[in-house]
Amino acid sequence: MKLQLTKDKTIDVKMPWEKPAGGASSHAGTGPADVVGVVFDASDARGCPAVRLQRRKGEYHLVAAGFVPAPAAALPASWDESRQQPEWTLPVAYQAPQAALAVVSPDMFIRQTTPDALLAEGNAAEAEKSAPKKKLGVRREQPAEKEKVAAPKVEAPVPFVPVSQAGTRFVTAPLAEDPFILQTGLPEYQVLWLSRLLPEGKRPTACSVQTAPSALLAALHEQPEFVKAGGTAMAVFVTRATIYFAAYRKGELILFRECPGAAGSDVMRELVKSGLGVGDDLVDSILEDTLIDPRPALEPLVRPVLQQLQISLDYLSQRHEVHVDHVFLMGLGVGAGYWSQFALETIGVPFISPDVFEGLGKPTKADALPADLTPVQSQAFLAALGAARAAMEGA
């Protein structure tokens, strides 16, 4: 879908669940055939996770994966800061014709909503803009009652059409249950800044700007285990800062929610460090090896997450008559085995944590892939992969 930034500047905003007309699979996508997906997260000390995908003879191939240096500036926090525009040049291996940016921003949002809630938000914003304002502390004379002009009412958004309210751009998309809507967005000045970030006239150019949570949703669609389950499954997406639940029925998203009060993988690492009294260099080994049991340190984090997951599973069963026996744990680089043990004890279903890149075409000699990229390490590239896939599937 098109997002109009300025009079002569337009970019595509891809929502991960969008499919080509006619219900074709992503392998028959009508989008670009060579895309680099990059997670814009300046807070990650390793750099920005990046994945380059190519579509060859109807099949996706992974040609590069790694961390690229972050740009010289962070996301702007205001319109004034957005005037400082750096230029971000990616390494040669990631210079595909087009780029899909998955953005991590403290100002982003993604949430379930309803048409009534959207109308209420829009009408409140319009009323605020139309209300008389004070100037220099002097009370302005109010117009006579008959001269007052009512604030225009915002009509229900058309599916997949960009909407701008109160300086924020977002796109609405109906889910499997009408009137179920997922709403996501970034401040308008950040979208404009991001659209100008990559060098003009050089590879790559920005074809898609996404919030990182929405990019996660596209990463699971063609995963072999997900396809084998018939597209009916629950996914637990663990990011560095938070955790999201997503439920699918035959490939259609029917539930999405942020786990209330839950922290992400950064807090998990801190719990292991403080609970077991170890340094940063030993955290990964403890979470992957069995020499020291980290379960006592993990339990305060994992148990509440599983309680909320059980609530979501009960909701699916009672509200949608969907009984899920496949639960995917995605995005967690280390410690997935212990989370799965807790899940088996609590909800009776172990977690599935597949290789993020499973199902992609085999790399060639020219592909720039790390020789030691393990399934556990691949989880760091989940949002980058989802961003690229969403862009390649086309609108």
XYZ file of C-alpha atoms in Angstrom:
395
model
C 0.000 0.000 0.000
C 1.174 3.545 -0.663
C 1.996 6.040 2.070
C 2.127 9.670 0.924
C 4.831 11.477 2.883
C 5.094 14.721 0.946
C 3.646 16.074 -2.266
C 6.128 14.137 -4.402
C 7.411 11.474 -1.997
C 5.622 8.132 -1.690
C 6.771 4.854 -0.147
C 5.124 1.490 0.361
C 4.067 0.360 3.814
C 3.738 -3.420 3.909
C 1.641 -5.127 6.520
C 2.853 -8.673 7.144
C -0.510 -10.397 6.780
C -1.238 -8.860 3.374
C -1.427 -11.472 0.636
C -1.560 -11.070 -3.136
C -5.005 -10.991 -4.693
C -6.583 -14.389 -5.135
C -5.039 -15.834 -1.975
C -1.763 -16.825 -3.645
C 1.103 -17.924 -1.457
C 4.044 -15.666 -0.705
C 6.153 -17.677 -3.164
C 4.034 -16.122 -5.907
C 4.490 -12.637 -4.456
C 4.253 -9.657 -6.755
C 6.671 -7.476 -4.797
C 10.378 -6.917 -5.463
C 12.549 -10.012 -5.972
C 15.668 -8.773 -4.149
C 15.199 -7.069 -0.770
C 17.271 -6.449 2.321
C 15.353 -6.430 5.598
C 16.983 -4.367 8.346
C 15.935 -3.918 11.966
C 16.529 -0.282 12.835
C 17.546 -0.580 16.490
C 20.326 1.783 17.464
C 20.348 0.412 21.042
C 21.692 -3.020 20.015
C 25.437 -3.104 20.692
C 25.922 -5.782 18.006
C 24.540 -3.497 15.301
C 21.359 -3.754 13.268
C 20.243 -7.286 12.250
C 20.023 -7.500 8.460
C 18.851 -10.214 6.051
C 18.989 -10.152 2.268
C 16.462 -12.316 0.429
C 16.109 -13.070 -3.265
C 13.271 -14.796 -5.057
C 14.600 -17.271 -7.616
C 12.233 -19.385 -9.692
C 9.436 -18.899 -7.191
C 11.561 -19.785 -4.140
C 13.079 -17.509 -1.506
C 16.857 -17.715 -0.967
C 18.867 -16.300 1.908
C 21.931 -14.605 0.416
C 23.220 -12.584 3.370
C 22.645 -12.365 7.110
C 24.517 -10.466 9.769
C 24.738 -7.286 11.819
C 25.381 -4.005 10.033
C 26.651 -0.829 11.719
C 23.856 1.462 12.918
C 23.570 4.933 11.374
C 25.345 7.852 12.986
C 22.144 9.220 14.535
C 19.210 7.887 16.523
C 15.570 8.224 15.555
C 14.369 11.815 16.020
C 12.170 12.517 19.015
C 10.542 15.620 17.505
C 10.011 17.497 14.253
C 12.988 19.747 15.064
C 15.340 16.775 15.475
C 14.131 15.256 12.198
C 15.898 18.047 10.304
C 19.240 16.448 11.187
C 19.360 13.877 8.417
C 22.260 11.373 8.347
C 23.035 9.125 5.404
C 23.124 5.379 6.048
C 25.207 3.292 3.641
C 24.875 -0.479 4.078
C 27.756 -2.914 3.425
C 28.064 -4.182 -0.156
C 26.544 -7.607 0.608
C 23.312 -5.885 1.718
C 23.000 -3.412 -1.137
C 19.901 -4.960 -2.677
C 17.814 -2.740 -4.946
C 15.292 -2.136 -2.181
C 15.188 -2.166 1.620
C 12.465 -2.953 4.154
C 13.035 -1.243 7.491
C 11.631 -2.791 10.678
C 11.753 -0.004 13.236
C 12.235 -0.257 16.996
C 11.056 3.031 18.478
C 9.867 4.051 21.952
C 7.100 5.951 20.162
C 5.765 3.056 18.064
C 2.541 1.281 18.889
C 0.730 -1.874 17.848
C -2.587 -2.884 19.341
C -5.928 -4.459 18.717
C -8.786 -2.040 18.309
C -12.310 -1.746 16.954
C -13.972 0.570 14.417
C -15.787 2.375 17.246
C -12.500 3.038 19.051
C -10.919 4.382 15.878
C -13.882 6.685 15.311
C -13.693 7.948 18.886
C -9.977 8.684 18.537
C -10.454 10.476 15.242
C -13.398 12.579 16.402
C -11.556 13.557 19.600
C -8.525 14.669 17.558
C -10.690 16.699 15.161
C -12.597 18.327 18.031
C -9.333 19.294 19.736
C -8.017 20.895 16.535
C -11.276 22.840 16.065
C -11.543 24.057 19.676
C -10.835 27.779 20.318
C -7.313 28.359 21.630
C -5.989 30.923 24.081
C -3.234 33.300 23.002
C -0.748 34.884 25.436
C -3.135 34.308 28.299
C -5.838 36.509 26.762
C -9.291 35.002 26.647
C -10.609 34.860 23.117
C -14.182 35.815 22.527
C -16.335 32.805 21.732
C -18.472 32.945 18.590
C -22.212 33.057 18.954
C -23.902 29.682 19.258
C -25.353 29.892 15.753
C -21.914 30.679 14.308
C -20.149 27.686 15.826
C -18.953 25.165 13.305
C -19.134 21.545 14.402
C -15.914 19.535 14.146
C -16.057 17.190 11.181
C -16.637 13.578 12.111
C -14.083 10.992 11.128
C -15.568 8.164 9.129
C -14.655 4.520 9.589
C -11.302 3.796 7.907
C -11.218 1.853 4.686
C -9.201 -1.379 5.103
C -5.520 -1.081 4.112
C -5.753 2.696 3.476
C -3.261 4.908 5.383
C -4.814 7.155 8.030
C -3.231 10.167 9.718
C -4.493 11.352 13.094
C -2.865 13.740 15.566
C 0.468 13.631 13.728
C 0.690 9.830 13.674
C 0.487 7.679 10.560
C -0.943 4.198 10.781
C -2.697 1.647 8.630
C -5.723 -0.397 9.610
C -6.272 -3.955 8.458
C -9.208 -6.220 9.282
C -8.383 -9.574 10.831
C -10.248 -12.841 10.649
C -13.049 -11.724 12.995
C -14.970 -8.641 11.878
C -14.823 -6.010 13.367
C -11.390 -7.029 14.651
C -8.651 -4.540 13.680
C -4.922 -4.360 14.329
C -3.516 -0.845 14.473
C 0.189 0.027 14.250
C 2.126 3.187 13.614
C 5.042 5.554 14.102
C 5.187 9.334 14.521
C 4.991 11.012 11.137
C 8.313 12.814 11.531
C 10.077 9.470 12.133
C 8.550 7.921 9.005
C 9.671 10.905 6.933
C 13.176 10.774 8.449
C 13.455 7.045 7.750
C 12.340 7.466 4.143
C 15.320 9.797 3.553
C 17.861 7.766 5.533
C 19.342 5.661 2.722
C 21.459 7.427 0.053
C 19.333 8.767 -2.788
C 20.130 7.253 -6.164
C 22.113 4.355 -4.691
C 21.230 0.863 -3.514
C 19.161 0.192 -1.561
C 16.202 2.552 -1.563
C 13.473 2.262 1.085
C 10.446 0.403 -0.264
C 8.848 -0.383 3.104
C 8.765 1.051 6.624
C 7.298 -1.227 9.293
C 7.131 -1.356 13.061
C 9.311 -4.207 14.295
C 6.429 -6.032 16.084
C 4.361 -6.105 12.886
C 7.375 -7.442 10.946
C 7.549 -10.418 13.317
C 4.141 -11.618 12.126
C 5.378 -12.188 8.562
C 8.379 -14.298 9.582
C 6.324 -17.338 10.548
C 4.030 -17.799 7.541
C 6.247 -20.035 5.378
C 8.092 -21.761 8.219
C 7.814 -25.527 7.513
C 6.540 -26.432 11.004
C 3.886 -23.723 10.771
C 2.770 -24.927 7.333
C 2.722 -28.523 8.622
C 0.366 -27.396 11.418
C -2.037 -26.077 8.802
C -1.428 -22.478 9.847
C -3.330 -22.973 13.124
C -0.960 -22.181 15.967
C -0.005 -19.782 18.721
C 3.229 -17.809 18.550
C 5.097 -16.255 21.457
C 7.390 -13.539 20.090
C 10.134 -12.550 22.524
C 11.865 -9.260 21.800
C 14.577 -7.539 23.787
C 12.043 -5.385 25.639
C 8.682 -7.185 25.635
C 6.681 -10.276 24.629
C 3.795 -10.579 22.172
C 1.203 -13.325 21.643
C -0.204 -14.014 18.182
C -2.746 -16.687 17.276
C -3.445 -17.961 13.774
C -6.299 -19.979 12.341
C -5.503 -21.478 8.938
C -2.903 -18.779 8.441
C -5.210 -15.896 9.419
C -4.366 -13.821 12.473
C -7.194 -13.958 15.028
C -5.464 -12.690 18.178
C -2.623 -10.308 18.915
C -1.730 -8.884 22.294
C 1.255 -7.695 24.256
C 1.824 -9.805 27.340
C 0.937 -7.454 30.223
C 3.785 -6.658 32.565
C 6.200 -8.986 30.775
C 9.819 -8.095 30.109
C 11.908 -9.353 27.214
C 15.199 -11.159 26.739
C 17.334 -8.317 28.143
C 15.655 -8.658 31.545
C 15.982 -12.453 31.328
C 19.742 -12.093 31.000
C 19.868 -9.705 33.942
C 17.882 -12.158 36.097
C 20.373 -14.923 35.329
C 23.316 -12.648 36.069
C 21.957 -11.420 39.408
C 20.332 -14.686 40.462
C 23.388 -16.844 39.790
C 26.059 -14.222 40.370
C 27.764 -14.564 36.979
C 29.097 -12.118 34.411
C 27.946 -11.329 30.894
C 30.416 -13.790 29.405
C 28.760 -16.783 31.115
C 25.051 -16.026 30.610
C 24.764 -17.684 27.186
C 26.634 -20.783 28.328
C 24.389 -21.199 31.361
C 21.220 -20.817 29.296
C 22.371 -23.323 26.672
C 24.388 -25.853 28.705
C 23.172 -27.997 31.580
C 26.070 -27.589 34.018
C 24.130 -25.011 36.057
C 20.340 -25.022 36.325
C 19.064 -21.460 35.642
C 15.413 -22.358 36.215
C 15.163 -20.704 39.676
C 16.368 -17.429 38.132
C 14.072 -17.733 35.091
C 10.898 -18.744 36.913
C 9.861 -15.229 38.091
C 9.896 -14.107 34.455
C 8.530 -17.164 32.653
C 5.687 -18.271 34.970
C 3.607 -15.058 34.598
C 4.074 -15.224 30.822
C 2.735 -18.775 30.756
C -0.252 -17.757 32.893
C -1.136 -15.072 30.354
C -0.562 -17.552 27.535
C -3.058 -19.939 29.151
C -5.606 -17.119 29.267
C -5.099 -16.551 25.546
C -5.461 -20.255 24.777
C -8.683 -20.412 26.812
C -10.003 -17.389 24.921
C -9.284 -19.053 21.572
C -11.036 -22.212 22.674
C -14.138 -20.518 24.080
C -14.509 -17.544 21.729
C -13.265 -19.005 18.432
C -13.495 -22.758 19.087
C -9.845 -23.033 18.096
C -7.848 -25.662 19.971
C -4.120 -24.999 19.600
C -1.595 -27.781 20.028
C 1.323 -26.018 18.301
C 2.956 -23.154 20.217
C 5.963 -21.473 18.622
C 8.557 -19.637 20.723
C 10.255 -17.190 18.373
C 12.943 -14.544 18.796
C 14.554 -16.022 21.922
C 18.232 -16.545 21.189
C 19.144 -18.637 24.243
C 17.205 -20.462 26.954
C 14.365 -21.724 24.741
C 14.781 -25.253 26.107
C 14.081 -24.125 29.662
C 11.057 -22.089 28.550
C 9.744 -25.205 26.829
C 10.131 -27.230 30.030
C 8.128 -24.643 31.960
C 5.457 -24.658 29.226
C 5.118 -28.437 29.300
C 4.620 -28.344 33.075
C 2.178 -25.392 33.010
C 0.041 -25.699 29.873
C 0.875 -29.252 28.816
C 2.294 -28.201 25.435
C 6.029 -27.784 24.765
C 7.299 -24.840 22.757
C 8.568 -25.219 19.181
C 11.639 -23.093 18.405
C 12.646 -23.784 14.787
C 15.524 -22.345 12.807
C 14.297 -18.967 11.522
C 15.819 -19.641 8.085
C 14.453 -23.168 7.695
C 12.591 -23.653 4.431
C 14.608 -21.110 2.467
C 16.545 -22.133 -0.631
C 20.050 -23.463 -0.113
C 22.731 -20.757 -0.239
C 25.265 -20.653 -3.082
C 29.014 -20.079 -2.861
C 28.492 -16.391 -3.567
C 26.120 -15.918 -0.637
C 27.509 -13.946 2.307
C 26.391 -16.050 5.262
C 28.240 -16.526 8.553
C 29.800 -19.979 8.597
C 28.841 -20.547 12.250
C 25.234 -19.288 12.100
C 23.302 -21.687 14.347
C 19.518 -22.098 14.724
C 19.740 -20.338 18.091
C 21.656 -17.400 16.613
C 19.192 -17.144 13.733
C 16.483 -15.905 16.145
C 18.159 -12.486 16.232
C 17.170 -12.000 12.572
C 13.458 -12.801 12.958
C 12.132 -9.244 12.480
C 14.586 -8.544 9.637
C 13.410 -11.679 7.832
C 9.765 -10.786 8.394
C 10.274 -7.259 7.060
C 11.908 -8.560 3.873
C 9.226 -11.217 3.340
C 6.402 -8.719 3.832
C 7.938 -6.393 1.242
C 8.508 -9.216 -1.271
C 4.976 -10.579 -0.981
C 3.581 -7.367 -2.423
C 0.320 -5.604 -1.660
